[in-house]
Structures are given as C-alpha cells and as structure tokens.
Coordinates of C-alpha atoms in Angstrom, one line a residue:
M1264 CA 0.0 0.0 0.0
T1265 CA 1.1 3.5 -0.7
R1266 CA 2.1 5.4 2.5
R1267 CA 0.1 8.6 3.1
Y1268 CA 1.4 11.9 4.5
A1269 CA 0.0 15.0 6.1
V1270 CA 1.6 18.5 5.9
G1271 CA 1.5 20.9 8.9
V1272 CA 2.5 24.5 8.8
D1273 CA 3.2 26.5 12.0
F1274 CA 3.2 30.3 11.8
G1275 CA 5.2 31.6 14.8
T1276 CA 6.3 34.9 16.0
L1277 CA 9.5 35.3 13.9
S1278 CA 9.3 32.5 11.4
G1279 CA 7.2 29.7 9.9
R1280 CA 7.9 26.0 9.7
A1281 CA 6.5 23.3 7.6
V1282 CA 6.6 19.5 8.2
V1283 CA 5.7 16.5 6.3
V1284 CA 4.7 13.4 8.5
A1285 CA 3.4 10.0 8.0
V1286 CA -0.3 9.6 8.7
D1287 CA 0.1 6.2 10.3
D1288 CA 2.5 7.1 13.1
G1289 CA 3.3 10.8 12.8
A1290 CA 7.0 10.2 11.9
E1291 CA 8.6 13.4 10.6
L1292 CA 10.0 12.8 7.1
G1293 CA 10.9 16.3 6.1
S1294 CA 10.8 19.9 7.4
A1295 CA 11.8 23.4 6.4
V1296 CA 11.9 26.8 8.3
H1297 CA 11.5 30.2 6.6
A1298 CA 12.2 33.4 8.7
Y1299 CA 9.9 36.3 8.2
R1300 CA 11.7 39.0 6.2
H1301 CA 10.2 41.8 8.3
G1302 CA 10.2 39.8 11.6
V1303 CA 8.2 41.7 14.3
L1304 CA 7.5 45.4 13.5
T1305 CA 7.9 47.1 16.8
D1306 CA 9.7 50.5 16.1
R1307 CA 8.5 51.5 12.6
L1308 CA 6.7 50.2 9.5
P1309 CA 8.6 49.2 6.4
G1310 CA 7.9 52.6 4.9
D1311 CA 9.7 54.2 8.0
V1312 CA 6.5 55.3 9.8
P1313 CA 7.3 55.3 13.5
L1314 CA 5.3 53.1 15.9
P1315 CA 4.2 54.0 19.4
P1316 CA 5.5 52.1 22.4
D1317 CA 4.0 48.6 23.0
W1318 CA 3.2 48.0 19.3
A1319 CA 3.9 44.7 17.6
L1320 CA 2.8 44.2 14.0
Q1321 CA 3.5 41.7 11.2
D1322 CA 3.5 41.8 7.4
P1323 CA 1.0 39.3 5.8
A1324 CA 3.3 38.8 2.9
D1325 CA 5.8 37.1 5.2
H1326 CA 3.2 34.5 6.1
L1327 CA 2.3 33.8 2.4
D1328 CA 6.2 33.4 1.7
V1329 CA 6.2 30.5 4.2
L1330 CA 3.6 28.7 2.0
R1331 CA 5.6 29.4 -1.1
V1332 CA 9.0 28.5 0.4
A1333 CA 8.8 26.3 3.3
V1334 CA 6.1 23.9 2.1
P1335 CA 7.8 23.0 -1.1
A1336 CA 11.1 22.8 0.8
A1337 CA 9.7 20.4 3.3
L1338 CA 8.2 18.2 0.6
A1339 CA 11.5 18.1 -1.2
D1340 CA 13.3 17.2 2.1
A1341 CA 10.8 14.4 2.7
G1342 CA 11.3 13.0 -0.8
V1343 CA 7.6 12.1 -1.0
D1344 CA 5.2 12.3 -3.9
P1345 CA 2.8 15.3 -3.3
R1346 CA 0.0 13.2 -4.7
D1347 CA 0.3 11.0 -1.5
V1348 CA -0.4 13.9 0.8
V1349 CA -3.9 13.6 2.2
G1350 CA -4.1 17.1 3.7
I1351 CA -2.6 20.3 4.9
G1352 CA -3.2 22.1 8.2
V1353 CA -2.1 25.4 9.5
D1354 CA -1.8 27.1 12.9
A1355 CA -0.6 30.5 14.1
T1356 CA 0.1 32.7 17.1
S1357 CA -3.1 34.1 18.7
C1358 CA -4.6 36.5 19.1
T1359 CA -3.0 37.9 15.9
V1360 CA -5.6 39.7 13.8
L1361 CA -5.8 41.7 10.7
P1362 CA -8.3 43.9 8.9
T1363 CA -9.1 42.9 5.3
R1364 CA -11.5 43.6 2.4
A1365 CA -14.4 41.2 1.8
D1366 CA -12.2 39.1 -0.7
G1367 CA -9.4 38.7 2.0
T1368 CA -7.0 41.5 0.8
P1369 CA -5.2 42.9 3.8
L1370 CA -5.8 46.6 4.2
C1371 CA -2.1 47.2 4.7
T1372 CA -1.4 46.2 1.1
L1373 CA -3.8 48.8 -0.4
P1374 CA -2.7 52.2 -1.8
G1375 CA -3.1 54.9 0.8
L1376 CA -3.2 52.5 3.7
R1377 CA 0.3 51.1 3.8
D1378 CA 1.5 53.9 6.0
R1379 CA -1.4 53.6 8.4
P1380 CA -0.2 51.4 11.4
H1381 CA -3.7 50.3 12.2
A1382 CA -4.2 48.7 8.8
W1383 CA -1.5 46.1 9.6
P1384 CA -1.9 42.7 11.5
K1385 CA -1.5 43.2 15.1
L1386 CA 0.6 40.4 16.7
W1387 CA -0.4 38.6 19.8
K1388 CA 2.1 40.7 21.8
H1389 CA 0.8 44.0 20.6
H1390 CA 0.0 45.4 24.1
A1391 CA -1.0 49.0 23.3
A1392 CA -4.7 48.2 23.9
Q1393 CA -4.7 47.9 27.7
R1394 CA -6.7 51.1 28.2
Q1395 CA -9.4 49.6 25.9
A1396 CA -9.3 46.3 27.7
D1397 CA -9.8 48.0 31.1
R1398 CA -12.9 49.7 29.7
I1399 CA -14.3 46.6 28.3
N1400 CA -13.8 44.9 31.7
T1401 CA -15.4 47.7 33.6
V1402 CA -18.5 47.8 31.4
A1403 CA -18.9 44.0 31.4
R1404 CA -18.6 43.9 35.3
D1405 CA -21.0 46.8 35.7
R1406 CA -23.6 45.1 33.4
G1407 CA -23.0 41.6 34.9
E1408 CA -22.2 40.0 31.6
P1409 CA -22.4 36.3 32.1
W1410 CA -19.6 35.4 29.7
L1411 CA -17.0 37.4 31.6
A1412 CA -16.5 34.7 34.4
R1413 CA -15.4 32.2 31.5
Y1414 CA -12.4 34.5 31.0
G1415 CA -11.3 34.4 34.5
G1416 CA -13.1 37.8 35.2
R1417 CA -11.0 39.9 32.8
V1418 CA -10.6 40.4 29.0
S1419 CA -7.0 40.7 27.9
A1420 CA -5.5 43.6 25.9
E1421 CA -4.1 40.9 23.6
W1422 CA -7.5 39.7 22.5
Q1423 CA -9.7 40.6 19.4
L1424 CA -12.1 43.0 21.1
A1425 CA -9.6 45.2 22.8
K1426 CA -7.5 45.5 19.6
A1427 CA -10.7 46.3 17.5
L1428 CA -11.7 49.0 20.0
E1429 CA -8.2 50.4 19.8
L1430 CA -8.5 50.5 15.9
L1431 CA -12.0 52.1 16.1
E1432 CA -10.8 54.9 18.5
A1433 CA -7.4 55.5 16.9
D1434 CA -8.2 55.2 13.2
P1435 CA -12.0 55.0 12.6
E1436 CA -11.5 55.3 8.8
V1437 CA -9.5 52.0 8.8
F1438 CA -12.0 50.4 11.1
H1439 CA -14.9 51.2 8.8
A1440 CA -12.9 50.3 5.7
A1441 CA -12.4 46.8 6.9
D1442 CA -15.0 44.3 5.8
C1443 CA -13.4 41.5 7.9
W1444 CA -11.4 41.4 11.2
I1445 CA -9.8 37.9 11.2
E1446 CA -7.3 35.8 13.0
T1447 CA -4.2 35.1 11.0
A1448 CA -4.8 31.2 11.0
D1449 CA -8.2 31.7 9.6
W1450 CA -7.0 34.2 7.1
L1451 CA -4.4 31.8 5.9
V1452 CA -6.9 28.9 5.5
W1453 CA -9.0 31.5 3.5
R1454 CA -6.0 32.0 1.2
L1455 CA -5.4 28.3 0.8
C1456 CA -9.0 27.1 0.0
G1457 CA -11.0 30.2 -0.9
H1458 CA -13.4 29.7 2.0
R1459 CA -13.6 32.0 5.0
T1460 CA -14.1 30.0 8.2
R1461 CA -13.7 30.8 11.9
N1462 CA -12.0 28.2 14.1
V1463 CA -13.9 27.5 17.3
S1464 CA -10.8 27.8 19.4
A1465 CA -9.8 31.4 18.4
A1466 CA -13.4 32.5 18.2
G1467 CA -14.0 31.3 21.7
F1468 CA -10.7 32.1 23.5
K1469 CA -9.9 35.3 21.8
G1470 CA -13.2 36.4 20.3
L1471 CA -15.4 36.0 23.3
V1472 CA -17.7 33.6 21.6
Q1473 CA -19.5 31.4 24.2
D1474 CA -22.4 29.1 23.5
G1475 CA -22.3 30.1 19.9
R1476 CA -22.9 33.8 20.5
H1477 CA -20.8 36.9 20.5
P1478 CA -21.1 39.6 23.2
S1479 CA -24.3 41.3 22.5
A1480 CA -24.7 44.5 20.3
D1481 CA -26.1 46.3 23.5
F1482 CA -22.9 45.5 25.4
L1483 CA -20.7 46.6 22.5
A1484 CA -22.7 49.9 22.2
A1485 CA -22.2 50.4 25.9
V1486 CA -18.5 50.2 25.3
H1487 CA -18.5 52.5 22.3
P1488 CA -21.6 53.6 20.1
A1489 CA -19.8 52.4 17.0
L1490 CA -18.5 49.1 18.2
P1491 CA -21.5 46.9 17.3
G1492 CA -20.2 47.5 13.7
L1493 CA -17.6 45.0 14.5
L1494 CA -20.0 42.0 14.6
P1495 CA -20.4 41.6 10.8
K1496 CA -16.6 41.9 10.4
V1497 CA -16.0 38.8 12.8
D1498 CA -19.1 36.8 11.6
G1499 CA -18.6 33.6 9.8
P1500 CA -19.2 29.9 10.0
L1501 CA -17.8 28.4 13.1
A1502 CA -15.8 25.2 12.6
P1503 CA -14.6 22.7 15.1
A1504 CA -10.9 21.5 15.5
G1505 CA -10.0 19.0 12.9
A1506 CA -12.8 19.8 10.5
R1507 CA -12.3 20.3 6.8
A1508 CA -12.4 24.0 5.7
G1509 CA -12.2 23.2 1.9
T1510 CA -9.7 22.1 -0.6
L1511 CA -6.5 23.8 -2.1
T1512 CA -7.4 26.2 -4.9
A1513 CA -5.2 26.2 -8.0
E1514 CA -3.4 29.3 -6.8
A1515 CA -2.5 27.8 -3.5
A1516 CA -1.5 24.5 -5.2
G1517 CA 1.0 26.5 -7.1
W1518 CA 2.4 28.0 -3.9
T1519 CA 2.8 24.9 -2.0
G1520 CA 3.5 22.3 -4.6
L1521 CA 0.6 20.1 -3.5
P1522 CA -2.2 19.1 -5.9
E1523 CA -5.2 21.3 -6.4
G1524 CA -8.1 19.8 -4.3
T1525 CA -5.9 18.6 -1.4
P1526 CA -8.1 18.9 1.8
V1527 CA -7.4 21.9 4.1
A1528 CA -8.1 21.7 7.8
V1529 CA -9.7 24.5 9.7
G1530 CA -7.1 26.8 11.2
A1531 CA -5.9 26.6 14.8
I1532 CA -4.0 28.2 17.6
D1533 CA -0.4 27.1 17.7
A1534 CA -0.4 25.9 21.4
H1535 CA -3.7 24.2 21.0
V1536 CA -2.6 22.0 18.1
T1537 CA 0.6 21.3 20.2
A1538 CA -1.7 19.5 22.7
A1539 CA -2.5 17.0 20.0
A1540 CA 1.2 16.5 19.1
A1541 CA 2.0 16.0 22.9
R1542 CA -0.8 13.5 23.4
S1543 CA -2.1 15.8 26.1
V1544 CA -5.9 16.0 25.1
A1545 CA -7.2 13.8 27.8
P1546 CA -8.5 15.6 30.9
G1547 CA -6.0 16.2 33.6
R1548 CA -3.0 16.4 31.2
M1549 CA -1.7 20.1 31.1
L1550 CA 0.7 21.1 28.3
A1551 CA 3.1 24.0 28.8
V1552 CA 4.3 25.3 25.4
L1553 CA 7.5 27.1 26.3
G1554 CA 8.6 29.7 23.9
T1555 CA 8.8 33.4 23.4
S1556 CA 5.7 33.3 25.7
T1557 CA 4.2 30.3 27.4
C1558 CA 0.7 28.8 26.8
L1559 CA -0.7 26.4 29.4
I1560 CA -3.4 24.2 27.7
M1561 CA -5.6 21.3 29.0
N1562 CA -8.9 19.7 28.5
A1563 CA -11.7 18.7 31.0
D1564 CA -15.1 17.1 30.9
T1565 CA -16.7 19.9 32.7
C1566 CA -16.8 23.7 32.8
H1567 CA -15.1 25.5 35.7
E1568 CA -14.7 29.2 36.1
V1569 CA -11.1 29.7 36.9
P1570 CA -10.1 33.2 38.2
G1571 CA -7.4 34.8 36.1
L1572 CA -7.2 32.2 33.3
C1573 CA -7.4 33.1 29.5
G1574 CA -10.7 31.2 29.0
V1575 CA -12.6 28.0 29.0
V1576 CA -14.3 27.2 25.7
D1577 CA -16.6 24.2 24.7
G1578 CA -14.6 22.4 22.1
G1579 CA -11.8 24.9 22.4
V1580 CA -8.9 22.2 22.2
T1581 CA -10.7 19.1 21.0
A1582 CA -14.4 18.7 20.1
G1583 CA -16.5 17.2 22.9
R1584 CA -14.5 18.5 25.8
W1585 CA -14.0 21.9 27.6
G1586 CA -10.7 23.5 26.6
Y1587 CA -8.8 25.7 29.1
E1588 CA -6.0 28.2 28.3
A1589 CA -3.8 30.3 30.6
G1590 CA -0.4 31.7 29.9
Q1591 CA 2.5 34.0 30.5
S1592 CA 3.2 36.9 28.1
G1593 CA 6.9 36.7 28.3
V1594 CA 9.2 33.8 28.9
G1595 CA 11.8 33.2 26.1
D1596 CA 11.5 36.9 25.3
I1597 CA 12.6 37.7 28.8
F1598 CA 15.7 35.5 28.5
A1599 CA 16.5 37.0 25.0
W1600 CA 16.1 40.6 26.6
Y1601 CA 18.6 39.8 29.3
V1602 CA 21.1 38.3 26.9
D1603 CA 20.8 41.0 24.2
R1604 CA 20.4 44.1 26.3
A1605 CA 21.5 43.5 29.9
L1606 CA 24.3 41.0 29.9
P1607 CA 27.9 42.4 30.2
A1608 CA 29.7 42.1 27.0
G1609 CA 32.5 40.0 28.3
Y1610 CA 30.2 37.1 28.8
A1611 CA 29.7 36.8 25.0
A1612 CA 33.5 36.8 24.4
R1613 CA 33.9 34.3 27.2
A1614 CA 31.3 31.9 25.6
A1615 CA 32.9 32.4 22.2
A1616 CA 36.3 31.4 23.6
L1617 CA 34.7 28.2 25.2
G1618 CA 33.0 27.5 21.9
V1619 CA 29.5 27.5 23.5
G1620 CA 26.4 29.7 23.3
V1621 CA 25.9 32.6 25.9
H1622 CA 22.7 30.8 27.1
D1623 CA 24.6 27.6 27.7
L1624 CA 27.4 29.6 29.5
L1625 CA 24.9 31.2 31.8
D1626 CA 23.3 27.9 32.5
S1627 CA 26.5 26.2 33.4
L1628 CA 27.4 29.0 35.8
A1629 CA 24.1 29.1 37.4
A1630 CA 23.4 25.3 37.6
D1631 CA 25.1 24.6 40.9
Q1632 CA 23.8 27.5 42.8
P1633 CA 21.8 26.5 45.9
V1634 CA 18.2 27.5 45.7
G1635 CA 17.9 31.0 47.2
G1636 CA 21.6 31.4 47.3
H1637 CA 21.5 34.4 44.9
G1638 CA 19.3 36.4 47.3
L1639 CA 17.2 37.5 44.3
L1640 CA 13.6 37.5 43.3
A1641 CA 12.1 38.6 40.0
L1642 CA 8.6 39.2 38.6
D1643 CA 8.2 37.8 35.1
W1644 CA 6.2 40.7 33.8
H1645 CA 8.5 42.2 31.2
S1646 CA 5.7 41.8 28.7
G1647 CA 3.0 42.3 31.2
N1648 CA 1.0 39.6 32.9
R1649 CA -1.4 37.4 31.0
S1650 CA -2.4 34.9 33.9
V1651 CA -3.5 35.4 36.5
L1652 CA -3.7 39.1 36.6
M1653 CA -4.5 39.9 32.9
D1654 CA -2.7 43.3 32.9
H1655 CA -0.2 44.3 30.4
E1656 CA 0.7 47.6 31.8
L1657 CA 2.6 45.7 34.6
S1658 CA 6.4 45.4 34.1
G1659 CA 9.3 43.4 35.3
V1660 CA 10.7 43.6 38.8
L1661 CA 14.1 42.4 40.2
V1662 CA 14.8 42.8 44.0
G1663 CA 17.7 41.7 46.2
L1664 CA 20.6 43.1 44.2
T1665 CA 23.9 43.8 45.9
L1666 CA 27.3 44.8 44.8
A1667 CA 28.3 41.2 44.9
T1668 CA 25.4 40.0 42.5
R1669 CA 26.8 38.2 39.5
P1670 CA 25.1 38.1 36.0
E1671 CA 24.5 34.4 36.2
E1672 CA 22.6 34.9 39.4
I1673 CA 20.3 37.3 37.7
W1674 CA 19.9 34.8 34.9
R1675 CA 18.8 32.1 37.3
A1676 CA 16.4 34.4 39.1
L1677 CA 14.8 35.1 35.7
L1678 CA 14.5 31.4 34.9
E1679 CA 12.9 30.9 38.3
A1680 CA 10.5 33.8 37.9
T1681 CA 8.9 32.2 34.9
A1682 CA 8.6 28.9 36.8
F1683 CA 6.9 30.8 39.7
G1684 CA 4.6 32.4 37.2
A1685 CA 3.6 29.0 35.9
R1686 CA 2.9 27.8 39.4
T1687 CA 0.5 30.6 40.1
V1688 CA -1.5 29.3 37.0
V1689 CA -1.4 25.7 38.1
E1690 CA -2.5 26.6 41.7
A1691 CA -5.4 28.7 40.1
F1692 CA -6.6 25.6 38.2
T1693 CA -6.4 23.3 41.1
A1694 CA -8.1 25.7 43.5
A1695 CA -11.0 26.0 41.0
G1696 CA -11.5 22.3 40.9
V1697 CA -9.6 21.5 37.7
A1698 CA -7.2 18.7 38.4
V1699 CA -3.7 19.0 36.9
D1700 CA -2.5 15.4 37.1
E1701 CA 0.3 15.4 34.5
L1702 CA 2.5 18.1 33.0
T1703 CA 4.2 18.0 29.5
A1704 CA 6.5 20.6 28.2
A1705 CA 7.0 21.4 24.5
G1706 CA 8.6 24.3 22.5
G1707 CA 12.0 25.7 21.9
L1708 CA 12.8 26.3 25.5
T1709 CA 12.8 22.5 26.3
A1710 CA 16.5 22.5 25.1
N1711 CA 17.3 24.3 28.3
R1712 CA 17.8 21.5 30.8
L1713 CA 18.3 23.9 33.8
L1714 CA 15.0 25.5 33.1
L1715 CA 13.3 22.1 33.0
R1716 CA 14.8 21.1 36.2
I1717 CA 13.7 24.3 37.9
Y1718 CA 10.2 23.9 36.5
A1719 CA 9.9 20.3 38.0
D1720 CA 11.1 21.5 41.3
V1721 CA 9.0 24.6 41.5
L1722 CA 5.9 22.9 40.3
R1723 CA 6.5 19.8 42.5
R1724 CA 5.4 17.6 39.6
P1725 CA 7.1 15.2 37.1
L1726 CA 7.7 17.2 33.9
H1727 CA 7.5 15.1 30.7
V1728 CA 9.4 16.7 27.8
L1729 CA 8.1 16.2 24.3
D1730 CA 10.4 14.6 21.7
A1731 CA 9.4 16.7 18.6
A1732 CA 11.4 19.2 16.7
H1733 CA 8.4 21.1 15.5
P1734 CA 5.5 20.2 17.7
A1735 CA 3.0 22.8 16.6
A1736 CA 3.6 21.9 13.0
L1737 CA 3.1 18.3 13.9
G1738 CA -0.1 19.2 15.6
A1739 CA -1.3 21.1 12.5
A1740 CA -0.5 17.9 10.5
I1741 CA -2.6 15.8 12.9
H1742 CA -5.4 18.2 12.3
A1743 CA -4.8 17.9 8.6
A1744 CA -5.0 14.0 8.8
T1745 CA -8.2 14.3 10.7
A1746 CA -9.7 16.8 8.2
A1747 CA -8.8 14.3 5.4
G1748 CA -10.7 11.5 7.1
A1749 CA -7.8 9.4 8.0
Y1750 CA -9.0 9.5 11.7
P1751 CA -12.5 10.1 13.1
D1752 CA -11.3 12.8 15.4
V1753 CA -8.4 14.7 16.7
E1754 CA -8.1 12.6 19.8
S1755 CA -7.7 9.3 18.0
A1756 CA -5.2 11.0 15.4
S1757 CA -3.3 12.3 18.5
A1758 CA -3.0 8.9 19.9
A1759 CA -1.6 7.5 16.7
M1760 CA 0.5 10.4 15.5
G1761 CA 1.6 12.2 18.6
A1762 CA 5.2 12.4 19.6
P1763 CA 6.6 10.3 22.5
H1764 CA 8.4 11.8 25.5
R1765 CA 12.1 12.5 25.3
E1766 CA 12.6 12.4 29.0
T1767 CA 11.0 13.2 32.4
Y1768 CA 12.2 15.5 35.1
H1769 CA 11.2 14.5 38.6
P1770 CA 11.3 17.1 41.4
D1771 CA 14.0 16.9 43.9
P1772 CA 12.4 17.0 47.4
A1773 CA 15.1 19.2 49.0
R1774 CA 15.1 21.7 46.2
A1775 CA 11.3 21.7 46.1
A1776 CA 11.0 22.5 49.7
A1777 CA 13.5 25.4 49.3
Y1778 CA 11.5 26.7 46.4
D1779 CA 8.3 26.6 48.4
D1780 CA 10.0 29.3 50.7
L1781 CA 11.1 31.4 47.8
Y1782 CA 7.8 31.1 46.0
A1783 CA 6.0 32.3 49.1
E1784 CA 8.0 35.5 48.7
Y1785 CA 7.2 35.6 45.0
R1786 CA 3.5 35.5 45.8
A1787 CA 4.0 38.4 48.4
L1788 CA 5.7 40.4 45.7
H1789 CA 3.2 39.4 43.0
D1790 CA 0.2 40.5 45.1
H1791 CA 1.9 43.7 46.2
F1792 CA 2.8 44.9 42.7
G1793 CA -0.2 43.3 40.9
R1794 CA -3.1 43.4 43.4
G1795 CA -3.2 46.8 44.8
G1796 CA -0.3 47.0 47.3
T1797 CA 1.0 49.7 45.1
D1798 CA 0.3 51.3 41.7
V1799 CA 3.9 52.3 41.0
L1800 CA 4.3 50.1 37.9
H1801 CA 1.3 51.6 36.3
R1802 CA 2.4 55.1 37.1
L1803 CA 5.8 54.4 35.7
R1804 CA 4.2 53.1 32.5
A1805 CA 2.1 56.3 32.3
L1806 CA 5.3 58.5 32.7
R1807 CA 7.0 56.6 30.0
H1808 CA 4.2 57.0 27.6
R1809 CA 4.1 60.8 28.4
A1810 CA 7.8 61.2 27.9
L1811 CA 7.8 59.4 24.6
S1812 CA 4.6 60.9 23.2

C-alpha cells in the first residue's frame, strides 16, 4: 500500500515552519523553516513610519512566503510524492488579527493604507490596547455580563475586542474600511482554500464567543456607540478542530507544490494543536508550550470558572471537551532581553572562547547555585501579565541586588521567575477544581535542561518533555489528517500520530522544599505589585508614555 502523508505549517512569531509526517504514526519525514523577512515590527513600518510604544505588527506577505518557500522545501526534504499527501493544516500565534477587504485582501497592502499602522496585522504581543481592555472589563462587570467569568473575570489587551476597539478609536476610517477582522490562522486557510471560516478555538478564547454567541450588540454599544459595527466583520461559520475547511485552490496549489483539491483543515491556535502533538488532550493532562511566551493548555469534561485564566471554551482544544487556556506573556522573550540588552559584553566573548552559546554558559554558571543562594527575586512581567492578573501595563521587577550580585545569578532568578509564574497558574486551576495530574513541556525552550529542572522542582510535579522538533507543525499535520478523514477525530489522530516523551524530570524533594519558601516571597511580591499594594508600575508606564509621546 502507498504510504500517506500530512503537511503541517506553523506560523510563529519570527518564522514559519512546515513538516511532512506519516499519517500512520506521525513520523517526521521532512521539514523546512522560513524566517519572516520583516520579523516583528515594533519600532516602525517598512515605509519608515514610526510606531508608538508597546506595538507589535506583522507583514501578511511574510506569512504567504512561508507557504511558497517552506512547504515545497519540506516536501523536497521528505522526498515524497505530493499526490500522496492527504491534507494540509495550519496554525498561528493568537490573538494575531488583521483587517481585510471582503475578498481577504489585507488593508495594509492597499494604496493609501500602507502607511497607516492600524491597517496592519496586530501580533499577539501587541500590548497597546490595555486602556481599551480596562474599559471593556469595567463595562462587562457593571452590566453583569455572564460570559466574563469564563475568561477569569477579565478580558486581555491581547485579544480581538480590545484590539478592535483600539482600531476604532485611533483610526475609525480604517475600522470602517475593513470588511473583515480575522485571525491570521483563519486568514491563511482562506488564502489556501478560498473559503472563510472561523475556528472555534480562536473565536472562543480570543473572540469571546460562548455558547455560539458573540457579546451582544447592546454590550458593545455600551463600550463604544460604533463598536457593534464589529459584529459583521467577525461573523462567519464556526468550525470545530480537525474539520475540513475546503480544498486547495489552483493558486494555493501553485504556492505549495501540493495538488489542487488537497483537503485543508480548519485553522488553529499554535499552542492548541501542540496539545494533539503531545498526546495531552485527555482530561488532567496540562501542556506547557515554552517559547517566546508560554501557553498552558488542557482539557476537562466539565466547565469550571477559573479566576485569572485566559478562557474556558466548549470544544476549544478538541471537540466534545471543555478546553482551558492560561499563559505568560513573556518567557523566552525575557531571557532574550537579558542576553541581548542587559548581560555584560564580556560574557559573549567568554562563551565564544569556550565554543558555547551565551545561554549555555549562563546555565552552566548558574546550575550549581543553591536554591535562594543568589538572594534575588524577579517578577516575570517584562511583557505584562497574562495569567492570572491579565494586566499588560505591569512590568518586570528584580529585587535583592547587591554589589556582589553576578550576572549568572540574575539569569537564574529570571528562569525561576517564569517557573513561579507557571505555578500561580497551576494553583489557580487546582483551587477552582480543575485537576492537573500530569505536565508535559514542548517548544523551543525545552532545550534548556536547567530551566526544565527548575520547573519540575517549583511545580512539584514530574515534567515530561516532548520529543518533537516542530511540535506545533506536527499538531497542524494531525489536524490535517483528521480533516482528510484518516482518523475520526483529533483525539484518535493524536493517539496514533503524537510524539513520544524525550525524558521526564522529577522534582528533587530538598530543592522543591526550598523553592516553596522562595515562592511564598514571590507571591507576596506578586500580590503587592499586581493586586493593589502599590500602583507604581502603572504610574511608571504612564510616565514613560508621556515622555515618549
């Protein structure tokens, strides 16, 4: 029998990657990565238009280049006959949204709009809409909107509604020019098959769709009189995870090298498809996707309202179960900031002389420090806080510095801070009655063995590490195989095609006990700066905006 294959394409923050995997067991046969030419636009547009603080945009042309470059390269690397590919699936970061015309043309590609920042796709880490998120939350609480509790009591500045309100208030002409306001994953599926769909996961977690309904027009009007005009822009058929959105058009077949008519899966959120790759779709299995940010994903059979989480959505991860999401806005980004902008230059030279990377050097210097021996404590809020405070005007904090503090000690404190942030999320779940029985880690940061050891100790749970080079892309391929009919549902496809564990980290009792003491101090600092002990971080942010405006 001819072996069958599926293609998965993962659109990340800085690059896109494609994989070709076997449908029977998920074995990766070929892959390719394509870096976005424009990366993340934070300072200015390609036309040299400056951007305000806390902005993060992307160029949709970079995403299409991944389809044109990475998919054919992955097929060539795999050496398979494209006619044996049963389907293609895509995932993307979320909430990454863009305004388009009715035919899917991004507004930022149109004459007269390319120099308008609000016409561009806003990346998940675009955090300039916190003021709008605050107003949405206030109105929702005052009105007693029932859906708010399913989002932990707060709507995030990263999500669809806050970004749309920011667009409406800052550039109403662009808001009204947009026929569609769409998640990047759904837009890419539209480009591939010619059909506009909305994946249930993004619509629920980022678009506030609960029980098949958007927030009401009355609520939106209470936030802003013109905001009900958003509803037709986000309308569209809702489609479950692993469903078929359509088949490849002739144009998309030309881009990808796949045959016209190849089934295309409904779009998905990157962390959510990774749950399928990690075989973490059964209740009680939490997945931590450790990358530039961290997403914490799990399924349950029942709906619980968890304070501070990103959301609980029926069918949000797999059909037939309640999907939960929480997360941390900055993890790998914090480590990159420290190495790129704060680490003394001599460390790079030292690493080069030893023939190792700077991160590896810092890990080796920090690995043998006793827990608490550095006397430091950090808050992992350099990109704000997603869970459990949902406040992107918070900022990073580091306390305990002395004239004897060494750079590798700060490094370890930052690693620990992200683990402490993850523990606040796990404790919120368990306190709300959602059992976290098992933890699996995936993503680029799983290469850092010190980080994984710290997480196991801090979380006091065994930490399985997924053995997959491109887990999100594998998850997208699992969705593609389901959409093609190779499996009846994502759960059965996950069981057959998901990746094994590379290793498991078990908590050390002595270190875990020491971390309990340090974590207690983290929670005290967390609540002081994040829950009303002082408003200094917000005041500093306001002073910064005033100085830069």
